[in-house]
Tab-separated table of C-alpha atoms in Angstrom:
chain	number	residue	atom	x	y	z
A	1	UNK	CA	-17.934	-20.213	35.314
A	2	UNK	CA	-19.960	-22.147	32.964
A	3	UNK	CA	-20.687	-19.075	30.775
A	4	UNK	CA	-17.305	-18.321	30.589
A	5	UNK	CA	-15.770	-21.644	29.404
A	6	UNK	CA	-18.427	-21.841	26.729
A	7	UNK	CA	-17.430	-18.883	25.767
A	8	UNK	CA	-13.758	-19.750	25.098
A	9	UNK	CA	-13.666	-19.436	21.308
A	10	UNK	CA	-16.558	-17.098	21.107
A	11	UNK	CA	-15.083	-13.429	19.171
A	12	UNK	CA	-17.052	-10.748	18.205
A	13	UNK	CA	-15.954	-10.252	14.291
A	14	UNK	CA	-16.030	-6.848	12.680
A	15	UNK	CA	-15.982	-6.572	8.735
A	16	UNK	CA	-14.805	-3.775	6.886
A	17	UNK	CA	-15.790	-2.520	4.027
A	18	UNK	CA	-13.409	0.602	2.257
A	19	UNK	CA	-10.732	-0.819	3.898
A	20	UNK	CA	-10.479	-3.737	1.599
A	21	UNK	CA	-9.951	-1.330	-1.290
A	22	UNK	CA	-6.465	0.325	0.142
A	23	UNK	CA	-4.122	-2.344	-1.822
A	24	UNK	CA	-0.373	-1.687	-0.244
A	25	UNK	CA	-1.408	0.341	2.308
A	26	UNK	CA	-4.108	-1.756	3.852
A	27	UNK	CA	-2.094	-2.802	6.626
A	28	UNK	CA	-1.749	0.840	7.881
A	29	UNK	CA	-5.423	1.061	7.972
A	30	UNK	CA	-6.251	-2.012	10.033
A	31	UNK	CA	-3.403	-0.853	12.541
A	32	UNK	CA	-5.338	2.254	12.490
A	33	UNK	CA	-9.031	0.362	12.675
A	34	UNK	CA	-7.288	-1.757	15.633
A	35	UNK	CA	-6.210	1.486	17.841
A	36	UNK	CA	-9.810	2.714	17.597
A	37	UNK	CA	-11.418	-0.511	18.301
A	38	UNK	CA	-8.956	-1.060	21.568
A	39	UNK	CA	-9.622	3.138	22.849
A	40	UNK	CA	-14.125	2.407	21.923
A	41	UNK	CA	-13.891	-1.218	23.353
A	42	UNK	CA	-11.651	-0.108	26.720
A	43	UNK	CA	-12.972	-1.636	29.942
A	44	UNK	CA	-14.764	-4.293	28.207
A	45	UNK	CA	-13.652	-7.697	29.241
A	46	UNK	CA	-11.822	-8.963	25.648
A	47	UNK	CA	-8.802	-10.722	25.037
A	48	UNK	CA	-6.107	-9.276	22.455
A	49	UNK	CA	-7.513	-7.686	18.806
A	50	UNK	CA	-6.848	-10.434	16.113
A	51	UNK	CA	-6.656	-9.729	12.238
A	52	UNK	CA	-7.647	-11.927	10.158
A	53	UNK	CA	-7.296	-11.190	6.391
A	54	UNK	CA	-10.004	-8.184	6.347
A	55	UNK	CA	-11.622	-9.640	10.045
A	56	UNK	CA	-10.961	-8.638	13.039
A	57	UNK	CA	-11.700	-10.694	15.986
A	58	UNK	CA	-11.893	-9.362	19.394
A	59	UNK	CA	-12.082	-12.978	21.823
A	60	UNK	CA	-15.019	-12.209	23.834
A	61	UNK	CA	-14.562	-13.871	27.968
A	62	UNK	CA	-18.441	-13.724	28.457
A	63	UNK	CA	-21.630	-13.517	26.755
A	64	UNK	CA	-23.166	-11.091	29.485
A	65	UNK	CA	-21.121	-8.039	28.088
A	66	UNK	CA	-22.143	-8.609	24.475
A	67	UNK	CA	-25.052	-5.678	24.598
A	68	UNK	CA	-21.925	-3.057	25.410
A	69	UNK	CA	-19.802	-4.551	22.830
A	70	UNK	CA	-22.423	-3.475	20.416
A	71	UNK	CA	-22.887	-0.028	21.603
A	72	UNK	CA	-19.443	0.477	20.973
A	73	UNK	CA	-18.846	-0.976	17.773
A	74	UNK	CA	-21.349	1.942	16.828
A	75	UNK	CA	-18.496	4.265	17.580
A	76	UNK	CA	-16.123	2.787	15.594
A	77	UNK	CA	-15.699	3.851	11.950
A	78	UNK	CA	-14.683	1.460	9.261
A	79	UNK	CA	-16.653	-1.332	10.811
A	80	UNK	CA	-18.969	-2.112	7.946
A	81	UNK	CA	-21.029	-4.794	9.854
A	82	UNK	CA	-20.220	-7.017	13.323
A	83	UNK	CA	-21.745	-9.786	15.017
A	84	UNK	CA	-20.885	-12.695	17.561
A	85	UNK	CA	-18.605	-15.603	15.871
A	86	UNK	CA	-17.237	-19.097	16.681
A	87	UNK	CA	-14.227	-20.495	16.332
A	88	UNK	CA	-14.454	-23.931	15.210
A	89	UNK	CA	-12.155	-26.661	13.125
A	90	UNK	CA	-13.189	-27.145	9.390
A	91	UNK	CA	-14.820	-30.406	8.841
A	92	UNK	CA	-18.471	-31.088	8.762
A	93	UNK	CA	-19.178	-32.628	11.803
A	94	UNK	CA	-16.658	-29.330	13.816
A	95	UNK	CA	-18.891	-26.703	11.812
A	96	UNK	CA	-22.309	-28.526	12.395
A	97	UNK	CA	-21.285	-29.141	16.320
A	98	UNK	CA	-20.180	-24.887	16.084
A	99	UNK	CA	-23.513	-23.962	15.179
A	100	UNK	CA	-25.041	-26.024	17.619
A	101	UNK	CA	-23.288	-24.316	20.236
A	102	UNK	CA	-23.755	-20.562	18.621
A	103	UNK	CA	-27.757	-21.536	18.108
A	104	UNK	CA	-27.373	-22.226	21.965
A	105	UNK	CA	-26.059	-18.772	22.613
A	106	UNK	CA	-27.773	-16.704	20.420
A	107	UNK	CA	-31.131	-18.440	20.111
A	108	UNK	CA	-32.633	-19.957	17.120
A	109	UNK	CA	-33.310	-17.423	13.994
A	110	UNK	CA	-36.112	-15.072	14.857
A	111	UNK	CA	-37.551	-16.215	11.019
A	112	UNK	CA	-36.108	-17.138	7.832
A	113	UNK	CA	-32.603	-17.916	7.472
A	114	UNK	CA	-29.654	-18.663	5.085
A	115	UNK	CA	-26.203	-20.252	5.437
A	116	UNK	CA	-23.165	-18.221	3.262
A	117	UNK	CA	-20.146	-19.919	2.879
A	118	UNK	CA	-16.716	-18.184	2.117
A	119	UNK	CA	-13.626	-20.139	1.407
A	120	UNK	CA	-10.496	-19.053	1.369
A	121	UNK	CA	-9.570	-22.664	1.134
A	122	UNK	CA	-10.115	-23.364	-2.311
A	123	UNK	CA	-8.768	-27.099	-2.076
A	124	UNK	CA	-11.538	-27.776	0.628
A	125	UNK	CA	-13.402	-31.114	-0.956
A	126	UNK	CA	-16.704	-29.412	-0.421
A	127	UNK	CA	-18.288	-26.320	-2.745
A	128	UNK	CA	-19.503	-23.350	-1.088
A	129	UNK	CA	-23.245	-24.562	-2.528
A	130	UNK	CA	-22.738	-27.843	-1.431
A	131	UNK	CA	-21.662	-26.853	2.483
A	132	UNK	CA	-24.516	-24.253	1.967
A	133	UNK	CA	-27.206	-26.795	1.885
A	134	UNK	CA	-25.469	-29.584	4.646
A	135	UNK	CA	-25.647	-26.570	6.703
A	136	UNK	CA	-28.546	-25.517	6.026
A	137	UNK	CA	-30.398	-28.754	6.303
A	138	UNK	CA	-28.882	-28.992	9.744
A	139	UNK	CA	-30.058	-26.042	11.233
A	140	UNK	CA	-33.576	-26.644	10.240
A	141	UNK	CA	-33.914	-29.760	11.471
A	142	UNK	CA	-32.357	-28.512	14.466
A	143	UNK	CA	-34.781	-25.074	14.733
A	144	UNK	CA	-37.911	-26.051	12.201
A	145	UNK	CA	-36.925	-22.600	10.804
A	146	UNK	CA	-37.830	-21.934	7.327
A	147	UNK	CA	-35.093	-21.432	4.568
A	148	UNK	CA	-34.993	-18.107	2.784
A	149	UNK	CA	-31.909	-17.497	-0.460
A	150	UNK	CA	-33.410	-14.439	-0.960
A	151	UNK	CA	-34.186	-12.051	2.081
A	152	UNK	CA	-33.717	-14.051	4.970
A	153	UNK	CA	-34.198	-12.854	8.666
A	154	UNK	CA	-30.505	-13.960	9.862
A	155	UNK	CA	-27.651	-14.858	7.319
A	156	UNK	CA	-25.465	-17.573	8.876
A	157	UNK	CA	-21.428	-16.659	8.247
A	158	UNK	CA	-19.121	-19.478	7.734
A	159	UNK	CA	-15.116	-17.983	6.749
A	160	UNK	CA	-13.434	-21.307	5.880
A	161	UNK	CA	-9.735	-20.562	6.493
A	162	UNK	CA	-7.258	-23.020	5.924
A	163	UNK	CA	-6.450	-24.047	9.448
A	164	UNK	CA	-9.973	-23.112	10.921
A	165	UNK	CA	-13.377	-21.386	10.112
A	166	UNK	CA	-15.462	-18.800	11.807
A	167	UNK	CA	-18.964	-19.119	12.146
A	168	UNK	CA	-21.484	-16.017	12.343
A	169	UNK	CA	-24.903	-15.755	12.938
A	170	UNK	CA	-26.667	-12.583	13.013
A	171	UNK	CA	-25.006	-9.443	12.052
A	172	UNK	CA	-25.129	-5.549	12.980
A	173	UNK	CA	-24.614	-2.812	10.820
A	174	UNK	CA	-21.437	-0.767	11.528
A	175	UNK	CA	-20.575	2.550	10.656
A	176	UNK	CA	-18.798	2.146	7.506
A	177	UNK	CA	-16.573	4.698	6.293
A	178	UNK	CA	-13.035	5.386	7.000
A	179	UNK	CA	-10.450	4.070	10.262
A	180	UNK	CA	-10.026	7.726	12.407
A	181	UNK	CA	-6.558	8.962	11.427
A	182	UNK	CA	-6.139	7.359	8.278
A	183	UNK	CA	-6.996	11.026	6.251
A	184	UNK	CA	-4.692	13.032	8.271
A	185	UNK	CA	-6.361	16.106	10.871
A	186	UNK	CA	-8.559	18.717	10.048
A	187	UNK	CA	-9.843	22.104	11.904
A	188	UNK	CA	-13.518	21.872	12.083
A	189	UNK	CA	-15.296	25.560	13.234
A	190	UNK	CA	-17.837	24.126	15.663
A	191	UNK	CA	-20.870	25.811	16.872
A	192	UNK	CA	-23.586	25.109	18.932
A	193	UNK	CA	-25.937	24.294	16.122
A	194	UNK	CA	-27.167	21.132	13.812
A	195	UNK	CA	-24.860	21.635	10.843
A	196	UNK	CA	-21.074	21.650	12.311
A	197	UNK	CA	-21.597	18.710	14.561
A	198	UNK	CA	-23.064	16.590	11.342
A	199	UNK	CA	-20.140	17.916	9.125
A	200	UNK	CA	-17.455	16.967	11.928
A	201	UNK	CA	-19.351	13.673	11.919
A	202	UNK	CA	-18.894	13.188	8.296
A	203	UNK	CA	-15.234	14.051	8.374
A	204	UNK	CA	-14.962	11.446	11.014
A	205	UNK	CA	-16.413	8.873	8.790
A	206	UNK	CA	-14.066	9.984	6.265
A	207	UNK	CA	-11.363	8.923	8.084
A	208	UNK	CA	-10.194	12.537	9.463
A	209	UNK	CA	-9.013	13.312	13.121
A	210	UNK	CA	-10.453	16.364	14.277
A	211	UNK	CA	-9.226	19.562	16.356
A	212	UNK	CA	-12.620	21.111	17.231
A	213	UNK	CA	-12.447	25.189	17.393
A	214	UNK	CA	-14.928	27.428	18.881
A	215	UNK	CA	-15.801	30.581	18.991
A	216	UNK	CA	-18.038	32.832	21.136
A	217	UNK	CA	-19.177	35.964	21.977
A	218	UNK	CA	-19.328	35.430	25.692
A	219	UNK	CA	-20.167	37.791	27.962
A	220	UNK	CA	-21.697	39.967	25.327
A	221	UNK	CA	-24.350	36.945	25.185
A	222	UNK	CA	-25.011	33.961	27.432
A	223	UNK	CA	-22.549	31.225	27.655
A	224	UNK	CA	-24.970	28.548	26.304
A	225	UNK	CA	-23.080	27.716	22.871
A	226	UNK	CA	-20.013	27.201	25.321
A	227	UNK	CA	-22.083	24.306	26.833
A	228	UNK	CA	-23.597	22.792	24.112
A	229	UNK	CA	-19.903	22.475	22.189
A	230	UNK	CA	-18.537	20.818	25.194
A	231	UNK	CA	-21.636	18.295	25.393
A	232	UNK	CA	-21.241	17.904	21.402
A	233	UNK	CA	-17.431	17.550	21.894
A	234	UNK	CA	-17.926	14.600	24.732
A	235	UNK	CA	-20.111	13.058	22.102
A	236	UNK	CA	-18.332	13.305	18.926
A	237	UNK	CA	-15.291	12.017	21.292
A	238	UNK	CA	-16.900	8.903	21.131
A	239	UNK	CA	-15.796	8.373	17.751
A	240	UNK	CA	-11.800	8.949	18.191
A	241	UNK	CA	-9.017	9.426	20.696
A	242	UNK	CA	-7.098	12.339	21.521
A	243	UNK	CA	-10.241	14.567	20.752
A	244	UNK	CA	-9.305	18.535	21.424
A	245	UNK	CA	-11.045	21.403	21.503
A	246	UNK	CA	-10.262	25.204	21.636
A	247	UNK	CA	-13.116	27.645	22.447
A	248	UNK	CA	-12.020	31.077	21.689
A	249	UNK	CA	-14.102	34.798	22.438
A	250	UNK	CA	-14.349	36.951	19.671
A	251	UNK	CA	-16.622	39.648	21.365
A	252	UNK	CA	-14.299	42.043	21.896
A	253	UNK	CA	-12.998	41.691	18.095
A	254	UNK	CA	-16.782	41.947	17.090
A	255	UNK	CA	-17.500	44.968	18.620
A	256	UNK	CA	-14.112	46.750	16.823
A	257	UNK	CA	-15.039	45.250	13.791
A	258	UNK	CA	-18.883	46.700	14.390
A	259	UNK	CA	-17.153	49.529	15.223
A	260	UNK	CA	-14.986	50.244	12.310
A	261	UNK	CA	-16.538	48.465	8.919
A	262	UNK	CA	-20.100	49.182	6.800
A	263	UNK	CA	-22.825	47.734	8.946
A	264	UNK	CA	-23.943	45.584	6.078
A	265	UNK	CA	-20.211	43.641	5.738
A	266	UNK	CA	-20.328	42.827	9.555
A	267	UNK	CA	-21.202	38.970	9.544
A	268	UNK	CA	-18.858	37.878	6.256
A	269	UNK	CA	-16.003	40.355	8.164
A	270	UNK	CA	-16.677	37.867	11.745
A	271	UNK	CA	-16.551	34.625	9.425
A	272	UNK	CA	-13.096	35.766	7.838
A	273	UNK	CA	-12.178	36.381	11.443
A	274	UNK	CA	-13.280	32.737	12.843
A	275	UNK	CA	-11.355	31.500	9.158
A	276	UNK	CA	-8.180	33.138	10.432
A	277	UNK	CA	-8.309	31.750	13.587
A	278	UNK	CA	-8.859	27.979	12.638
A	279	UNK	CA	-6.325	28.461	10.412
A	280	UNK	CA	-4.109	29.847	12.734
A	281	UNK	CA	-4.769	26.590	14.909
A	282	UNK	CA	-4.635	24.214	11.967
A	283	UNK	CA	-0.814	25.085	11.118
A	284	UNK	CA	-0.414	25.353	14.897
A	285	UNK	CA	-1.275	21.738	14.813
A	286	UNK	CA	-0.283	20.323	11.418
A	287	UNK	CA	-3.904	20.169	10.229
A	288	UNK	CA	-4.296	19.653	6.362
A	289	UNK	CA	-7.820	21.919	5.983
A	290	UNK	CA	-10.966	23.365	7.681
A	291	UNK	CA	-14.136	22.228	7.864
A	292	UNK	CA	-17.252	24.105	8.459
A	293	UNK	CA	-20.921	23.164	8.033
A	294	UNK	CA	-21.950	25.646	5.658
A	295	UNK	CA	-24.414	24.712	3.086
A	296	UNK	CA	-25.095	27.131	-0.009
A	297	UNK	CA	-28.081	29.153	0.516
A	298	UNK	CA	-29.445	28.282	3.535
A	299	UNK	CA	-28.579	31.517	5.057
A	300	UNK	CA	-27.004	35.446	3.924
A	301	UNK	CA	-23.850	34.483	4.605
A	302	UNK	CA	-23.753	31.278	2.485
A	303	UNK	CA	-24.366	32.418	-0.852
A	304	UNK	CA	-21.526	32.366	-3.419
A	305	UNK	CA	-20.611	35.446	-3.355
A	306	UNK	CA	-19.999	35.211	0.357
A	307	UNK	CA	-18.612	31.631	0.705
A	308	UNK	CA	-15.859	32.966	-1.434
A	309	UNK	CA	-15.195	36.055	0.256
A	310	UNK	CA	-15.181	34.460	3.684
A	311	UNK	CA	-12.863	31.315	1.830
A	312	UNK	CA	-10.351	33.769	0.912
A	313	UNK	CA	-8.569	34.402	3.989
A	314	UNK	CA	-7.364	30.799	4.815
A	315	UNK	CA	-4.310	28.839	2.794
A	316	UNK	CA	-5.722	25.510	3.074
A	317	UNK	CA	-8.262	23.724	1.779
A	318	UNK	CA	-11.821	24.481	2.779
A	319	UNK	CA	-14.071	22.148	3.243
A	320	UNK	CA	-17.857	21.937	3.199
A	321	UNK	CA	-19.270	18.352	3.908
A	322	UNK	CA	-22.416	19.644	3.694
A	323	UNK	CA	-22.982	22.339	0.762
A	324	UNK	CA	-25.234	20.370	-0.996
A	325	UNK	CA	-27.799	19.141	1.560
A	326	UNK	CA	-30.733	21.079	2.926
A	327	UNK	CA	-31.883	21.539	6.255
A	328	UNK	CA	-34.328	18.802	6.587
A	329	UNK	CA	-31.584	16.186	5.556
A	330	UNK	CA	-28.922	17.485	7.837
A	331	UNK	CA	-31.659	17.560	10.824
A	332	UNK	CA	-32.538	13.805	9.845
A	333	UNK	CA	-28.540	13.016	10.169
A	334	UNK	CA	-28.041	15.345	12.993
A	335	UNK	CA	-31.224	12.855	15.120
A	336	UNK	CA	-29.222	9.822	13.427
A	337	UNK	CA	-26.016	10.213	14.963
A	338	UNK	CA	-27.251	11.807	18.622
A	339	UNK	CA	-26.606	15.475	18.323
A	340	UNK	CA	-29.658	16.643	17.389
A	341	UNK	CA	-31.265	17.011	21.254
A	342	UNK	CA	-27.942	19.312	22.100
A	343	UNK	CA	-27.739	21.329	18.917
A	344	UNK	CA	-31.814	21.904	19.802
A	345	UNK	CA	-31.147	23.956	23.020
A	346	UNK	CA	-31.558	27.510	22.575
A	347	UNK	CA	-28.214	29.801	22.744
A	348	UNK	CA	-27.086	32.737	21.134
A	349	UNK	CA	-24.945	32.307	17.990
A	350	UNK	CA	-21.766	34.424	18.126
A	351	UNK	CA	-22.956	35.965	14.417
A	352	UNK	CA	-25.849	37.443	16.315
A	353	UNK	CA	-23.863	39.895	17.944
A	354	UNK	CA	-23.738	43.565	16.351
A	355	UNK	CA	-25.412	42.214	13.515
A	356	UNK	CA	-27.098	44.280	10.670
A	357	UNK	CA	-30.741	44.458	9.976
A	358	UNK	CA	-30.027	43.983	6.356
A	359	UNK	CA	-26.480	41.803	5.972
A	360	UNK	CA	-25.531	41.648	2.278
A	361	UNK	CA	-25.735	38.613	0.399
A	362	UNK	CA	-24.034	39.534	-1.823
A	363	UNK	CA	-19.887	40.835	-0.552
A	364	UNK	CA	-17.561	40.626	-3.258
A	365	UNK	CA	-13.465	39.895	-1.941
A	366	UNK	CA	-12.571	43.508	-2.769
A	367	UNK	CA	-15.108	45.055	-0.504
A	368	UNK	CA	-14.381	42.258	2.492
A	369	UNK	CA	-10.820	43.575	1.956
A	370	UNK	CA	-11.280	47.176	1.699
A	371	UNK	CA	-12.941	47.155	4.737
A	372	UNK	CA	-10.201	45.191	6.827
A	373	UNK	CA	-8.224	47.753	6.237
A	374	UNK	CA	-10.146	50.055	8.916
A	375	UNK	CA	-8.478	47.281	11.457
A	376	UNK	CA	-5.859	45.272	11.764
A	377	UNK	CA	-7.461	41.576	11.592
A	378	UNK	CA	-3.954	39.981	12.262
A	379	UNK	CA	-4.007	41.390	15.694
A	380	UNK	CA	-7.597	41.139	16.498
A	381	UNK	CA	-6.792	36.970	15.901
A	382	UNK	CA	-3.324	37.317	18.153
A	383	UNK	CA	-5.945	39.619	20.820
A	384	UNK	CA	-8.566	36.529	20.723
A	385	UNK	CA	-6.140	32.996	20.489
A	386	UNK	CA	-4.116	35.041	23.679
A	387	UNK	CA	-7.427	34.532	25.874
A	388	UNK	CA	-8.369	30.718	24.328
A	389	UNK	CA	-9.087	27.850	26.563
A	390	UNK	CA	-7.839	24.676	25.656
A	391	UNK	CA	-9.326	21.323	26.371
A	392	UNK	CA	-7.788	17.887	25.674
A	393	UNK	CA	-7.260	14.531	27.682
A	394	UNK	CA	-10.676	12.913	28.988
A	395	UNK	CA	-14.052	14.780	27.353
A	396	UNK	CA	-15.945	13.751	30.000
A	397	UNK	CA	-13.645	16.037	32.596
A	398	UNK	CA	-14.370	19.400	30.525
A	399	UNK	CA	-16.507	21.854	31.965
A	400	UNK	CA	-17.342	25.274	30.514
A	401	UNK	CA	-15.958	27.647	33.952
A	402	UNK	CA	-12.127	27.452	31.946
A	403	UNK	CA	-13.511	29.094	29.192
A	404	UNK	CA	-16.118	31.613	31.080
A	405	UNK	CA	-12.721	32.826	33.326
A	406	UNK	CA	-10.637	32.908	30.045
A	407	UNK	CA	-13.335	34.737	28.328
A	408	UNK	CA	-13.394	37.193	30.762
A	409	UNK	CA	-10.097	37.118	32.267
């Protein structure tokens, strides 16, 4: 009980960062940042999600849940940085008494320190410098810690509002980036690898909701890929709500297409197919563009030449988050943000399948199209998005058997 009535005016405050930048439509965006926080933060113990100017407050009941609270601000994107706050009134002796009682929950600062001041009460009698160092002075005699303007170990926060001021003591990192939903949806081909996961991630942070598509060549190879994309799919779900994702089989349309075209075309003919049938999803859905996690040159089918060949098939934008980074930097990001020990689990990529000792580098759109016409590609995509499996509601109820029964159905 004691905890808890200390507590009363403790918050955790979240800062944002791009946010700040959106002029007339800024208050879309924190309605948007809001929504996310209340789905990442849900069955926390928190009172209702404040906004204050570019803050947002969530009233914290108890210091005991405050390690959770920080896991999940991790998921939240357009938090630029977060910490634990105090409420307090705005004279001296109510901001010295505040950090008394937030150097009591938080401990005293680890080293150095600073004291910030921000007022948005310009009539305040006191400068910014001149609360700085009353501040200041106070917590070192209080904690014998040693003052640091430069790089200190904890900044201390003080917002002076007009009717109040929050105090802050150490702060987190956030995310950054753009609110979830504020860039409209996008189709993102997902596989079971490094790259796609990282892309959708960056697309995320970008401020995109995704619709996650993908595709498989189950039972012509083992179902693994089907399992990894539903692990990275419960991750990356983290991050928004209303996450979907539609695993499709292409085997059957591989082995026609194997079948029918020059041996050499096969991979850039299966990538136009997987194009078609995001896109097919993406107006399904009202999506805006694809994503994929190709990056030039890192393998045959990712040179120029067949980037734009493969491009060609879909009306929408294409996107490539990734085209520019190589495969040690997109590992790095892929350990970063949690997918890497998934993506690392051995499976067999649906481009595997049929595949050409020698697939050309090099396929120019007339060829790609010339040899589509030994098939009908519209109905191989109708054959394939008939035996789909669709998953949406709660990640963490998805299991791959839907998709094994559809893909074999």
């Amino acid at each position: 009980m004691g905890m808890r009535q200390r507590a009363r005016h403790l918050f955790l405050i979240a800062r944002v960062h791009e946010v700040a930048l959106k002029g007339a439509n800024r208050p879309w965006f924190m309605r948007t940042l809001v929504g996310n926080l209340e789905y990442a933060l849900s069955g926390l113990p928190h009172g209702r999600i404040q906004v204050r100017n570019l803050r947002v407050l969530v009233p914290l009941s108890e210091l005991e849940s405050w390690p959770a609270f920080r896991e999940r601000l991790d998921w939240v994107f357009g938090v630029s940085s977060y910490g634990l706050a105090l409420e307090t009134g705005t004279s001296v002796q109510s901001l010295t008494a505040g950090l008394d009682r937030l150097l009591e929950l938080t401990g005293p600062p680890p080293g150095s320190f600073c004291v910030r001041v921000k007022r948005t009460n310009k009539g305040y009698p006191l400068t910014s410098p001149e609360l700085e160092r009353i501040l200041g002075q106070h917590i070192q005699e209080r904690t014998g810690a040693p003052v640091n303007l430069t790089a200190p170990t904890v900044t201390y926060r003080v917002d002076l509002l007009y009717d109040r001021a929050l105090l802050t003591g150490e702060e987190y990192r956030g995310p950054g980036g753009l609110p979830v939903g504020v860039s409209g949806r996008v189709v993102v081909l997902l596989s079971g690898g490094f790259d796609s996961p990282v892309a959708a991630y960056r697309m995320m942070k970008r401020g995109c909701f995704l619709t996650l598509v993908h595709c498989h060549a189950y039972p012509y190879v083992r179902p693994t890929s089907i399992e990894k994309v539903i692990s990275i799919a419960q991750h990356l779900g983290r991050y928004q709500p209303g996450m979907r994702l539609h695993i499709v089989p292409i085997g059957d349309a591989q082995r026609e297409i194997a079948l029918a075209a020059p041996p050499e075309l096969r991979v850039v003919l299966y990538r136009r197919l997987m194009l078609r049938i995001a896109t097919a999803i993406a107006h399904e859905q009202g999506a805006g563009a694809i994503v994929t996690g190709e990056s030039l040159g890192q393998v045959s089918s990712q040179t120029l030449e067949n980037m734009r060949a493969i491009g060609a098939v879909t009306d929408l934008p294409l996107l490539r988050p990734l085209v520019g980074f190589n495969k040690d930097e997109i590992m790095a990001e892929a350990v970063r943000i949690g997918t890497e020990p998934i993506s690392r689990i051995r499976d067999d990529d649906c481009c595997t399948v049929f595949v050409p000792l020698h697939p050309t580098a090099h396929a120019t759109l007339e060829e790609a199209t010339a040899a589509e016409r030994l098939f009908d590609p519209a109905a191989l995509v109708q054959a394939c998005l008939a035996r789909r499996t669709d998953y949406d509601g709660d990640p963490a109820t998805w299991d791959v058997s839907a998709a094994l029964l559809a893909a074999t159905g």
